[in-house]
């Protein structure tokens, strides 16, 4: 699964994470809340797709719609 930044479609795989649960795009430094997907430092409405997850019996599950 490749996660692309909704700003210009660049990969977020090498983005850094903050202590505020955000990922920072390595290309233009837009920040996205990893829970809601909302962009937190730009008000143009960019948003990441998010997925429901859970850990059960040491297994990690992602719900894909
Ligand atoms: S491509 Fe991510 S902020 Fe521009």
Short mmCIF file of C-alpha atoms and ligand atoms in Angstrom, two decimals:
data_model
loop_
_atom_site.label_atom_id
_atom_site.label_comp_id
_atom_site.label_asym_id
_atom_site.label_seq_id
_atom_site.Cartn_x
_atom_site.Cartn_y
_atom_site.Cartn_z
CA UNK A 1 0.00 0.00 0.00
CA UNK A 2 1.44 3.37 -0.98
CA UNK A 3 0.12 6.45 0.78
CA UNK A 4 0.11 9.50 -1.47
CA UNK A 5 -0.10 13.09 -0.34
CA UNK A 6 -3.35 14.65 -1.61
CA UNK A 7 -1.53 17.93 -2.34
CA UNK A 8 0.56 16.76 -5.31
CA UNK A 9 0.42 12.97 -5.18
CA UNK A 10 3.91 12.44 -3.75
CA UNK A 11 4.67 9.47 -1.50
CA UNK A 12 4.40 9.94 2.27
CA UNK A 13 6.49 6.83 2.99
CA UNK A 14 9.56 8.89 3.97
CA UNK A 15 7.57 11.46 5.92
CA UNK A 16 8.42 12.09 9.55
CA UNK A 17 5.89 11.83 12.37
CA UNK A 18 5.29 14.37 15.14
CA UNK A 19 4.39 13.84 18.80
CA UNK A 20 0.96 15.30 17.90
CA UNK A 21 0.15 12.19 15.82
CA UNK A 22 0.79 13.89 12.47
CA UNK A 23 2.74 12.83 9.41
CA UNK A 24 4.75 15.51 7.58
CA UNK A 25 4.96 15.25 3.81
CA UNK A 26 8.65 15.31 2.82
CA UNK A 27 7.97 17.38 -0.31
CA UNK A 28 6.14 20.57 0.74
CA UNK A 29 5.81 19.92 4.49
CA UNK A 30 2.04 19.69 4.69
CA UNK A 31 1.06 17.96 7.96
CA UNK A 32 -1.78 15.44 8.27
CA UNK A 33 -3.47 14.22 11.43
CA UNK A 34 -3.12 10.42 11.25
CA UNK A 35 -6.42 9.83 13.05
CA UNK A 36 -8.75 12.13 11.08
CA UNK A 37 -6.67 12.51 7.89
CA UNK A 38 -7.17 16.28 7.99
CA UNK A 39 -4.38 18.60 6.91
CA UNK A 40 -3.36 20.61 9.96
CA UNK A 41 -1.20 23.39 8.50
CA UNK A 42 -3.12 24.34 5.37
CA UNK A 43 -6.80 25.28 5.03
CA UNK A 44 -7.32 24.24 1.39
CA UNK A 45 -9.17 21.08 2.45
CA UNK A 46 -6.54 18.44 1.69
CA UNK A 47 -7.31 15.19 3.51
CA UNK A 48 -5.77 11.71 3.68
CA UNK A 49 -7.90 8.60 3.43
CA UNK A 50 -7.97 6.87 6.82
CA UNK A 51 -8.72 3.27 7.73
CA UNK A 52 -10.24 1.67 10.82
CA UNK A 53 -7.66 -0.53 12.56
CA UNK A 54 -7.49 -2.87 15.54
CA UNK A 55 -5.05 -5.19 17.28
CA UNK A 56 -6.50 -8.50 18.44
CA UNK A 57 -4.55 -11.53 19.69
CA UNK A 58 -1.27 -9.91 18.55
CA UNK A 59 -2.62 -9.49 15.00
CA UNK A 60 -2.99 -6.09 13.32
CA UNK A 61 -6.14 -5.61 11.23
CA UNK A 62 -7.00 -2.86 8.72
CA UNK A 63 -10.58 -2.47 7.51
CA UNK A 64 -10.51 -1.66 3.81
CA UNK A 65 -13.78 -0.36 2.39
S1 LIG B 1 3.16 16.74 -2.20
FE1 LIG B 1 2.87 16.63 -0.08
S2 LIG B 1 2.77 18.66 0.56
FE2 LIG B 1 3.02 18.79 -1.56
#
